[in-house]
PDB file of N, CA and C in Angstrom:
ATOM      1  N   MET C  15      28.071  -6.912 -19.107  1.00 63.00           N
ATOM      2  CA  MET C  15      26.906  -7.012 -20.021  1.00 63.00           C
ATOM      3  C   MET C  15      25.753  -7.961 -19.790  1.00 63.00           C
ATOM      4  N   ILE C  16      26.229  -9.198 -19.467  1.00 75.00           N
ATOM      5  CA  ILE C  16      25.359 -10.446 -19.169  1.00 75.00           C
ATOM      6  C   ILE C  16      24.609 -10.087 -17.881  1.00 75.00           C
ATOM      7  N   GLY C  17      25.333  -9.400 -17.108  1.00 72.00           N
ATOM      8  CA  GLY C  17      24.802  -9.217 -15.679  1.00 72.00           C
ATOM      9  C   GLY C  17      23.686  -8.005 -15.793  1.00 72.00           C
ATOM     10  N   THR C  18      23.817  -7.168 -16.719  1.00 72.00           N
ATOM     11  CA  THR C  18      22.882  -6.119 -17.000  1.00 72.00           C
ATOM     12  C   THR C  18      21.696  -6.590 -17.761  1.00 72.00           C
ATOM     13  N   ILE C  19      21.696  -7.472 -18.557  1.00 80.00           N
ATOM     14  CA  ILE C  19      20.468  -8.286 -19.213  1.00 80.00           C
ATOM     15  C   ILE C  19      19.875  -9.023 -18.199  1.00 80.00           C
ATOM     16  N   ILE C  20      20.424  -9.835 -17.221  1.00 85.00           N
ATOM     17  CA  ILE C  20      19.879 -10.781 -16.369  1.00 85.00           C
ATOM     18  C   ILE C  20      19.186  -9.717 -15.228  1.00 85.00           C
ATOM     19  N   ALA C  21      19.772  -8.690 -14.829  1.00 80.00           N
ATOM     20  CA  ALA C  21      19.093  -7.776 -13.892  1.00 80.00           C
ATOM     21  C   ALA C  21      17.945  -7.133 -14.450  1.00 80.00           C
ATOM     22  N   SER C  22      18.083  -6.817 -15.802  1.00 81.00           N
ATOM     23  CA  SER C  22      16.898  -6.072 -16.467  1.00 81.00           C
ATOM     24  C   SER C  22      15.813  -7.020 -16.565  1.00 81.00           C
ATOM     25  N   LEU C  23      16.110  -8.310 -16.938  1.00 86.00           N
ATOM     26  CA  LEU C  23      14.948  -9.386 -16.983  1.00 86.00           C
ATOM     27  C   LEU C  23      14.325  -9.503 -15.612  1.00 86.00           C
ATOM     28  N   ILE C  24      15.011  -9.599 -14.633  1.00 88.00           N
ATOM     29  CA  ILE C  24      14.434  -9.875 -13.370  1.00 88.00           C
ATOM     30  C   ILE C  24      13.770  -8.725 -12.841  1.00 88.00           C
ATOM     31  N   GLY C  25      14.272  -7.435 -12.977  1.00 85.00           N
ATOM     32  CA  GLY C  25      13.870  -6.297 -12.536  1.00 85.00           C
ATOM     33  C   GLY C  25      12.538  -6.152 -13.292  1.00 85.00           C
ATOM     34  N   GLY C  26      12.534  -6.252 -14.556  1.00 85.00           N
ATOM     35  CA  GLY C  26      11.293  -5.949 -15.435  1.00 85.00           C
ATOM     36  C   GLY C  26      10.219  -6.852 -15.014  1.00 85.00           C
ATOM     37  N   LEU C  27      10.399  -8.130 -14.676  1.00 87.00           N
ATOM     38  CA  LEU C  27       9.464  -8.963 -14.120  1.00 87.00           C
ATOM     39  C   LEU C  27       8.829  -8.599 -12.990  1.00 87.00           C
ATOM     40  N   ILE C  28       9.730  -8.118 -11.984  1.00 87.00           N
ATOM     41  CA  ILE C  28       9.253  -7.676 -10.828  1.00 87.00           C
ATOM     42  C   ILE C  28       8.330  -6.325 -10.884  1.00 87.00           C
ATOM     43  N   ILE C  29       8.826  -5.255 -11.813  1.00 84.00           N
ATOM     44  CA  ILE C  29       8.076  -4.313 -12.113  1.00 84.00           C
ATOM     45  C   ILE C  29       6.654  -4.463 -12.674  1.00 84.00           C
ATOM     46  N   GLY C  30       6.816  -5.411 -13.603  1.00 80.00           N
ATOM     47  CA  GLY C  30       5.624  -5.884 -14.248  1.00 80.00           C
ATOM     48  C   GLY C  30       4.534  -6.495 -13.433  1.00 80.00           C
ATOM     49  N   LEU C  31       5.209  -7.326 -12.595  1.00 82.00           N
ATOM     50  CA  LEU C  31       4.166  -7.847 -11.346  1.00 82.00           C
ATOM     51  C   LEU C  31       3.541  -6.931 -10.410  1.00 82.00           C
ATOM     52  N   LEU C  32       4.501  -6.124 -10.115  1.00 81.00           N
ATOM     53  CA  LEU C  32       4.089  -4.990  -8.890  1.00 81.00           C
ATOM     54  C   LEU C  32       2.920  -4.024  -9.891  1.00 81.00           C
ATOM     55  N   GLY C  33       3.308  -3.679 -10.936  1.00 74.00           N
ATOM     56  CA  GLY C  33       2.216  -2.938 -11.854  1.00 74.00           C
ATOM     57  C   GLY C  33       0.763  -3.647 -11.807  1.00 74.00           C
ATOM     58  N   LYS C  34       0.888  -4.800 -12.177  1.00 74.00           N
ATOM     59  CA  LYS C  34      -0.322  -5.615 -12.234  1.00 74.00           C
ATOM     60  C   LYS C  34      -1.082  -5.642 -10.701  1.00 74.00           C
ATOM     61  N   PHE C  35      -0.201  -5.803  -9.787  1.00 76.00           N
ATOM     62  CA  PHE C  35      -0.536  -5.916  -8.319  1.00 76.00           C
ATOM     63  C   PHE C  35      -1.362  -4.582  -7.858  1.00 76.00           C
ATOM     64  N   LEU C  36      -0.619  -3.540  -8.207  1.00 72.00           N
ATOM     65  CA  LEU C  36      -1.126  -2.222  -7.768  1.00 72.00           C
ATOM     66  C   LEU C  36      -2.261  -1.724  -8.701  1.00 72.00           C
ATOM     67  N   ALA C  37      -2.521  -2.122  -9.827  1.00 64.00           N
ATOM     68  CA  ALA C  37      -3.724  -1.792 -10.679  1.00 64.00           C
ATOM     69  C   ALA C  37      -4.385  -2.977 -11.140  1.00 64.00           C
ATOM     70  N   PRO C  38      -5.034  -3.848 -10.036  1.00 58.00           N
ATOM     71  CA  PRO C  38      -5.782  -5.254 -10.643  1.00 58.00           C
ATOM     72  C   PRO C  38      -7.025  -4.929 -11.092  1.00 58.00           C
ATOM     73  N   GLY C  39      -7.466  -5.700 -11.887  1.00 57.00           N
ATOM     74  CA  GLY C  39      -8.776  -5.962 -12.325  1.00 57.00           C
ATOM     75  C   GLY C  39      -9.265  -4.660 -13.224  1.00 57.00           C
ATOM     76  N   ASP C  40     -10.456  -4.066 -12.820  1.00 59.00           N
ATOM     77  CA  ASP C  40     -10.822  -2.962 -13.735  1.00 59.00           C
ATOM     78  C   ASP C  40      -9.757  -1.723 -14.056  1.00 59.00           C
ATOM     79  N   LYS C  41      -9.022  -1.661 -13.001  1.00 58.00           N
ATOM     80  CA  LYS C  41      -8.064  -0.552 -13.274  1.00 58.00           C
ATOM     81  C   LYS C  41      -6.916  -0.669 -14.253  1.00 58.00           C
ATOM     82  N   ASP C  42      -6.595  -1.920 -14.488  1.00 61.00           N
ATOM     83  CA  ASP C  42      -5.546  -2.224 -15.537  1.00 61.00           C
ATOM     84  C   ASP C  42      -6.222  -3.145 -16.624  1.00 61.00           C
ATOM     85  N   ASN C  43      -6.346  -2.682 -17.709  1.00 72.00           N
ATOM     86  CA  ASN C  43      -7.101  -3.315 -18.785  1.00 72.00           C
ATOM     87  C   ASN C  43      -6.109  -4.005 -19.863  1.00 72.00           C
ATOM     88  N   ILE C  44      -4.897  -4.365 -19.352  1.00 80.00           N
ATOM     89  CA  ILE C  44      -3.993  -5.044 -20.431  1.00 80.00           C
ATOM     90  C   ILE C  44      -3.533  -6.354 -19.706  1.00 80.00           C
ATOM     91  N   PRO C  45      -3.348  -7.460 -20.396  1.00 83.00           N
ATOM     92  CA  PRO C  45      -3.069  -8.710 -19.803  1.00 83.00           C
ATOM     93  C   PRO C  45      -1.653  -8.746 -19.065  1.00 83.00           C
ATOM     94  N   LEU C  46      -1.576  -9.525 -18.193  1.00 82.00           N
ATOM     95  CA  LEU C  46      -0.369  -9.776 -17.271  1.00 82.00           C
ATOM     96  C   LEU C  46       0.957  -9.825 -18.244  1.00 82.00           C
ATOM     97  N   TRP C  47       0.970 -10.688 -19.207  1.00 87.00           N
ATOM     98  CA  TRP C  47       2.263 -10.913 -19.981  1.00 87.00           C
ATOM     99  C   TRP C  47       2.629  -9.658 -20.479  1.00 87.00           C
ATOM    100  N   LEU C  48       1.543  -8.689 -20.966  1.00 87.00           N
ATOM    101  CA  LEU C  48       2.040  -7.321 -21.731  1.00 87.00           C
ATOM    102  C   LEU C  48       2.461  -6.391 -20.646  1.00 87.00           C
ATOM    103  N   THR C  49       2.025  -6.726 -19.413  1.00 85.00           N
ATOM    104  CA  THR C  49       2.496  -5.832 -18.465  1.00 85.00           C
ATOM    105  C   THR C  49       4.077  -6.135 -17.970  1.00 85.00           C
ATOM    106  N   ILE C  50       4.219  -7.308 -17.928  1.00 87.00           N
ATOM    107  CA  ILE C  50       5.812  -7.780 -17.687  1.00 87.00           C
ATOM    108  C   ILE C  50       6.639  -7.389 -18.896  1.00 87.00           C
ATOM    109  N   VAL C  51       6.198  -7.670 -20.134  1.00 90.00           N
ATOM    110  CA  VAL C  51       6.878  -7.109 -21.410  1.00 90.00           C
ATOM    111  C   VAL C  51       7.273  -5.623 -21.164  1.00 90.00           C
ATOM    112  N   CYS C  52       6.295  -4.798 -20.806  1.00 88.00           N
ATOM    113  CA  CYS C  52       6.527  -3.362 -20.685  1.00 88.00           C
ATOM    114  C   CYS C  52       7.394  -3.019 -19.448  1.00 88.00           C
ATOM    115  N   GLY C  53       7.498  -3.941 -18.480  1.00 88.00           N
ATOM    116  CA  GLY C  53       8.338  -3.813 -17.317  1.00 88.00           C
ATOM    117  C   GLY C  53       9.720  -4.139 -17.744  1.00 88.00           C
ATOM    118  N   ILE C  54      10.014  -5.172 -18.469  1.00 90.00           N
ATOM    119  CA  ILE C  54      11.312  -5.367 -19.045  1.00 90.00           C
ATOM    120  C   ILE C  54      11.880  -4.558 -20.095  1.00 90.00           C
ATOM    121  N   ALA C  55      10.991  -4.002 -21.069  1.00 92.00           N
ATOM    122  CA  ALA C  55      11.247  -2.948 -21.834  1.00 92.00           C
ATOM    123  C   ALA C  55      11.773  -1.698 -21.176  1.00 92.00           C
ATOM    124  N   GLY C  56      10.832  -1.246 -20.155  1.00 89.00           N
ATOM    125  CA  GLY C  56      11.300  -0.297 -19.298  1.00 89.00           C
ATOM    126  C   GLY C  56      12.688  -0.090 -18.762  1.00 89.00           C
ATOM    127  N   MET C  57      12.948  -1.543 -18.194  1.00 89.00           N
ATOM    128  CA  MET C  57      14.228  -1.578 -17.561  1.00 89.00           C
ATOM    129  C   MET C  57      15.302  -1.400 -18.613  1.00 89.00           C
ATOM    130  N   PHE C  58      15.334  -1.779 -19.739  1.00 89.00           N
ATOM    131  CA  PHE C  58      16.179  -1.763 -20.700  1.00 89.00           C
ATOM    132  C   PHE C  58      16.413  -0.222 -21.226  1.00 89.00           C
ATOM    133  N   ILE C  59      15.117   0.197 -21.721  1.00 91.00           N
ATOM    134  CA  ILE C  59      15.124   1.632 -22.421  1.00 91.00           C
ATOM    135  C   ILE C  59      15.488   2.478 -21.310  1.00 91.00           C
ATOM    136  N   GLY C  60      15.069   2.326 -20.038  1.00 89.00           N
ATOM    137  CA  GLY C  60      15.259   3.568 -19.020  1.00 89.00           C
ATOM    138  C   GLY C  60      16.814   3.499 -18.696  1.00 89.00           C
ATOM    139  N   SER C  61      17.514   2.264 -18.711  1.00 85.00           N
ATOM    140  CA  SER C  61      18.957   2.247 -18.366  1.00 85.00           C
ATOM    141  C   SER C  61      19.705   2.945 -19.480  1.00 85.00           C
ATOM    142  N   TYR C  62      19.215   2.498 -20.774  1.00 86.00           N
ATOM    143  CA  TYR C  62      20.063   3.207 -21.818  1.00 86.00           C
ATOM    144  C   TYR C  62      19.847   4.682 -22.025  1.00 86.00           C
ATOM    145  N   LEU C  63      18.620   5.207 -21.800  1.00 89.00           N
ATOM    146  CA  LEU C  63      18.287   6.625 -21.621  1.00 89.00           C
ATOM    147  C   LEU C  63      19.092   7.331 -20.513  1.00 89.00           C
ATOM    148  N   TYR C  64      19.083   6.657 -19.362  1.00 86.00           N
ATOM    149  CA  TYR C  64      19.945   7.283 -18.388  1.00 86.00           C
ATOM    150  C   TYR C  64      21.330   7.435 -18.631  1.00 86.00           C
ATOM    151  N   ALA C  65      21.970   6.315 -19.164  1.00 83.00           N
ATOM    152  CA  ALA C  65      23.286   6.324 -19.513  1.00 83.00           C
ATOM    153  C   ALA C  65      23.569   7.373 -20.480  1.00 83.00           C
ATOM    154  N   ALA C  66      22.846   7.604 -21.565  1.00 85.00           N
ATOM    155  CA  ALA C  66      22.887   8.318 -22.718  1.00 85.00           C
ATOM    156  C   ALA C  66      22.748   9.715 -22.316  1.00 85.00           C
ATOM    157  N   LEU C  67      21.766  10.174 -21.403  1.00 85.00           N
ATOM    158  CA  LEU C  67      21.504  11.495 -20.962  1.00 85.00           C
ATOM    159  C   LEU C  67      22.600  12.110 -19.922  1.00 85.00           C
ATOM    160  N   PHE C  68      23.091  11.154 -19.174  1.00 79.00           N
ATOM    161  CA  PHE C  68      23.995  11.497 -18.033  1.00 79.00           C
ATOM    162  C   PHE C  68      25.335  11.106 -18.294  1.00 79.00           C
ATOM    163  N   ASP C  69      25.739  10.770 -19.413  1.00 72.00           N
ATOM    164  CA  ASP C  69      26.906  10.472 -19.984  1.00 72.00           C
ATOM    165  C   ASP C  69      27.699   9.357 -19.059  1.00 72.00           C
ATOM    166  N   CYS C  70      27.085   8.316 -18.922  1.00 71.00           N
ATOM    167  CA  CYS C  70      27.613   7.193 -18.192  1.00 71.00           C
ATOM    168  C   CYS C  70      28.137   6.168 -19.256  1.00 71.00           C
ATOM    169  N   SER C  71      29.309   6.075 -19.534  1.00 63.00           N
ATOM    170  CA  SER C  71      29.915   5.334 -20.482  1.00 63.00           C
ATOM    171  C   SER C  71      29.785   3.742 -20.140  1.00 63.00           C
ATOM    172  N   ASP C  72      29.645   3.448 -18.870  1.00 58.00           N
ATOM    173  CA  ASP C  72      29.710   2.115 -18.383  1.00 58.00           C
ATOM    174  C   ASP C  72      28.341   2.067 -17.575  1.00 58.00           C
ATOM    175  N   MET C  73      27.243   1.397 -17.996  1.00 53.00           N
ATOM    176  CA  MET C  73      25.987   1.466 -17.372  1.00 53.00           C
ATOM    177  C   MET C  73      26.069   0.844 -15.939  1.00 53.00           C
ATOM    178  N   ASN C  74      27.032  -0.145 -15.705  1.00 54.00           N
ATOM    179  CA  ASN C  74      27.241  -0.786 -14.476  1.00 54.00           C
ATOM    180  C   ASN C  74      27.781   0.012 -13.393  1.00 54.00           C
ATOM    181  N   ASN C  75      28.552   1.098 -13.842  1.00 58.00           N
ATOM    182  CA  ASN C  75      29.375   1.903 -12.947  1.00 58.00           C
ATOM    183  C   ASN C  75      29.079   3.351 -12.940  1.00 58.00           C
ATOM    184  N   CYS C  76      27.822   3.855 -13.112  1.00 65.00           N
ATOM    185  CA  CYS C  76      27.601   5.169 -13.237  1.00 65.00           C
ATOM    186  C   CYS C  76      27.860   6.107 -11.825  1.00 65.00           C
ATOM    187  N   THR C  77      27.695   5.270 -10.702  1.00 66.00           N
ATOM    188  CA  THR C  77      27.911   5.737  -9.430  1.00 66.00           C
ATOM    189  C   THR C  77      28.428   4.719  -8.582  1.00 66.00           C
ATOM    190  N   ASN C  78      29.012   5.045  -7.501  1.00 69.00           N
ATOM    191  CA  ASN C  78      29.473   3.936  -6.534  1.00 69.00           C
ATOM    192  C   ASN C  78      28.185   3.730  -5.715  1.00 69.00           C
ATOM    193  N   GLY C  79      28.074   2.202  -5.522  1.00 66.00           N
ATOM    194  CA  GLY C  79      26.717   1.826  -4.922  1.00 66.00           C
ATOM    195  C   GLY C  79      25.628   1.887  -5.784  1.00 66.00           C
ATOM    196  N   VAL C  80      24.464   1.727  -5.323  1.00 72.00           N
ATOM    197  CA  VAL C  80      23.278   1.665  -5.885  1.00 72.00           C
ATOM    198  C   VAL C  80      22.895   2.899  -6.621  1.00 72.00           C
ATOM    199  N   ASP C  81      22.440   2.893  -7.913  1.00 76.00           N
ATOM    200  CA  ASP C  81      22.240   4.120  -8.757  1.00 76.00           C
ATOM    201  C   ASP C  81      20.724   4.210  -8.628  1.00 76.00           C
ATOM    202  N   TRP C  82      20.322   4.900  -7.714  1.00 81.00           N
ATOM    203  CA  TRP C  82      18.700   4.950  -7.468  1.00 81.00           C
ATOM    204  C   TRP C  82      18.155   5.852  -8.578  1.00 81.00           C
ATOM    205  N   TRP C  83      18.898   6.762  -9.135  1.00 83.00           N
ATOM    206  CA  TRP C  83      18.087   7.574 -10.268  1.00 83.00           C
ATOM    207  C   TRP C  83      18.010   6.688 -11.424  1.00 83.00           C
ATOM    208  N   ARG C  84      18.853   5.755 -11.848  1.00 82.00           N
ATOM    209  CA  ARG C  84      18.681   5.083 -12.980  1.00 82.00           C
ATOM    210  C   ARG C  84      17.361   4.028 -12.661  1.00 82.00           C
ATOM    211  N   HIS C  85      17.129   3.684 -11.493  1.00 82.00           N
ATOM    212  CA  HIS C  85      16.012   2.833 -11.135  1.00 82.00           C
ATOM    213  C   HIS C  85      14.691   3.904 -11.269  1.00 82.00           C
ATOM    214  N   VAL C  86      14.766   4.966 -10.907  1.00 87.00           N
ATOM    215  CA  VAL C  86      13.650   5.782 -11.184  1.00 87.00           C
ATOM    216  C   VAL C  86      13.427   5.968 -12.517  1.00 87.00           C
ATOM    217  N   TRP C  87      14.279   6.215 -13.369  1.00 87.00           N
ATOM    218  CA  TRP C  87      14.276   6.302 -14.850  1.00 87.00           C
ATOM    219  C   TRP C  87      13.489   5.133 -15.466  1.00 87.00           C
ATOM    220  N   GLN C  88      14.088   3.954 -14.972  1.00 86.00           N
ATOM    221  CA  GLN C  88      13.474   2.612 -15.390  1.00 86.00           C
ATOM    222  C   GLN C  88      11.880   2.464 -15.119  1.00 86.00           C
ATOM    223  N   ILE C  89      11.629   2.665 -13.879  1.00 85.00           N
ATOM    224  CA  ILE C  89      10.110   2.665 -13.579  1.00 85.00           C
ATOM    225  C   ILE C  89       9.275   3.638 -14.352  1.00 85.00           C
ATOM    226  N   VAL C  90       9.743   4.953 -14.575  1.00 88.00           N
ATOM    227  CA  VAL C  90       9.117   5.847 -15.131  1.00 88.00           C
ATOM    228  C   VAL C  90       8.801   5.313 -16.671  1.00 88.00           C
ATOM    229  N   VAL C  91       9.911   4.887 -17.301  1.00 89.00           N
ATOM    230  CA  VAL C  91       9.735   4.417 -18.502  1.00 89.00           C
ATOM    231  C   VAL C  91       8.830   3.165 -18.623  1.00 89.00           C
ATOM    232  N   ALA C  92       8.764   2.478 -17.785  1.00 86.00           N
ATOM    233  CA  ALA C  92       7.970   1.210 -17.677  1.00 86.00           C
ATOM    234  C   ALA C  92       6.483   1.640 -17.490  1.00 86.00           C
ATOM    235  N   ALA C  93       6.332   2.567 -16.626  1.00 83.00           N
ATOM    236  CA  ALA C  93       4.890   3.135 -16.428  1.00 83.00           C
ATOM    237  C   ALA C  93       4.415   3.724 -17.694  1.00 83.00           C
ATOM    238  N   ILE C  94       5.303   4.428 -18.494  1.00 86.00           N
ATOM    239  CA  ILE C  94       4.893   5.011 -19.788  1.00 86.00           C
ATOM    240  C   ILE C  94       4.495   3.949 -20.656  1.00 86.00           C
ATOM    241  N   LEU C  95       5.183   2.882 -20.882  1.00 87.00           N
ATOM    242  CA  LEU C  95       4.997   1.929 -21.768  1.00 87.00           C
ATOM    243  C   LEU C  95       3.724   1.155 -21.450  1.00 87.00           C
ATOM    244  N   VAL C  96       3.429   1.088 -20.086  1.00 81.00           N
ATOM    245  CA  VAL C  96       2.151   0.416 -19.822  1.00 81.00           C
ATOM    246  C   VAL C  96       1.064   1.191 -20.200  1.00 81.00           C
ATOM    247  N   VAL C  97       1.147   2.561 -19.979  1.00 79.00           N
ATOM    248  CA  VAL C  97      -0.090   3.360 -20.553  1.00 79.00           C
ATOM    249  C   VAL C  97      -0.185   3.402 -21.972  1.00 79.00           C
ATOM    250  N   LEU C  98       0.934   3.330 -22.688  1.00 83.00           N
ATOM    251  CA  LEU C  98       0.941   3.196 -24.239  1.00 83.00           C
ATOM    252  C   LEU C  98       0.207   1.785 -24.519  1.00 83.00           C
ATOM    253  N   ALA C  99       0.621   0.772 -23.957  1.00 82.00           N
ATOM    254  CA  ALA C  99       0.180  -0.560 -24.247  1.00 82.00           C
ATOM    255  C   ALA C  99      -1.246  -0.594 -23.904  1.00 82.00           C
ATOM    256  N   SER C 100      -1.786   0.035 -22.811  1.00 77.00           N
ATOM    257  CA  SER C 100      -3.101   0.065 -22.274  1.00 77.00           C
ATOM    258  C   SER C 100      -3.981   0.705 -23.528  1.00 77.00           C
ATOM    259  N   THR C 101      -3.398   1.886 -23.976  1.00 78.00           N
ATOM    260  CA  THR C 101      -4.015   2.652 -24.941  1.00 78.00           C
ATOM    261  C   THR C 101      -4.095   1.822 -26.394  1.00 78.00           C
ATOM    262  N   ALA C 102      -3.084   1.355 -26.559  1.00 80.00           N
ATOM    263  CA  ALA C 102      -2.982   0.453 -27.993  1.00 80.00           C
ATOM    264  C   ALA C 102      -3.826  -0.770 -28.126  1.00 80.00           C
ATOM    265  N   THR C 103      -3.864  -1.351 -26.953  1.00 76.00           N
ATOM    266  CA  THR C 103      -5.012  -2.533 -26.854  1.00 76.00           C
ATOM    267  C   THR C 103      -6.443  -2.222 -27.237  1.00 76.00           C
ATOM    268  N   GLY C 104      -6.839  -1.015 -26.858  1.00 60.00           N
ATOM    269  CA  GLY C 104      -8.077  -0.573 -27.222  1.00 60.00           C
ATOM    270  C   GLY C 104      -9.374  -1.050 -26.343  1.00 60.00           C
ATOM    271  N   ARG C 105      -8.866  -1.976 -25.290  1.00 56.00           N
ATOM    272  CA  ARG C 105     -10.033  -2.428 -24.530  1.00 56.00           C
ATOM    273  C   ARG C 105     -10.881  -1.427 -23.918  1.00 56.00           C
ATOM    274  N   SER C 106     -12.195  -1.543 -24.086  1.00 54.00           N
ATOM    275  CA  SER C 106     -13.087  -0.470 -23.490  1.00 54.00           C
ATOM    276  C   SER C 106     -13.265  -0.703 -21.984  1.00 54.00           C
ATOM    277  N   ARG C 107     -13.275   0.377 -21.300  1.00 54.00           N
ATOM    278  CA  ARG C 107     -13.471   0.213 -19.721  1.00 54.00           C
ATOM    279  C   ARG C 107     -14.944   0.437 -19.550  1.00 54.00           C
ATOM    280  N   ARG C 108     -15.815   0.597 -20.567  1.00 56.00           N
ATOM    281  CA  ARG C 108     -17.245   0.941 -20.169  1.00 56.00           C
ATOM    282  C   ARG C 108     -18.019  -0.516 -20.261  1.00 56.00           C
ATOM    283  N   HIS C 109     -18.730  -0.669 -19.347  1.00 53.00           N
ATOM    284  CA  HIS C 109     -19.691  -1.809 -19.145  1.00 53.00           C
ATOM    285  C   HIS C 109     -21.120  -1.538 -19.709  1.00 53.00           C
ATOM    286  N   VAL C 110     -21.315  -2.007 -20.614  1.00 49.00           N
ATOM    287  CA  VAL C 110     -22.689  -1.741 -21.435  1.00 49.00           C
ATOM    288  C   VAL C 110     -23.698  -2.658 -21.116  1.00 49.00           C
TER     289      VAL C 110
END
């Protein structure tokens, strides 16, 4: 369980930083800290959704080796959270 938490924190940090790197400046209108929080939340929520939907009683051992589909779920959930956060912050993209 502790390993899952640490991996989710580190993975979420990486996903958040990659998200900010891939959409810098005017393309991404939310602050860096919120992007990182969305990445971490995406890791946790994506893992639990994957485990619940695909009947993995132990999230660490859903498959032998690297569980690539779980990582896809984590990234997709993190991306959705970034879009929701961007919408919720309400920053205008128009330059007047």
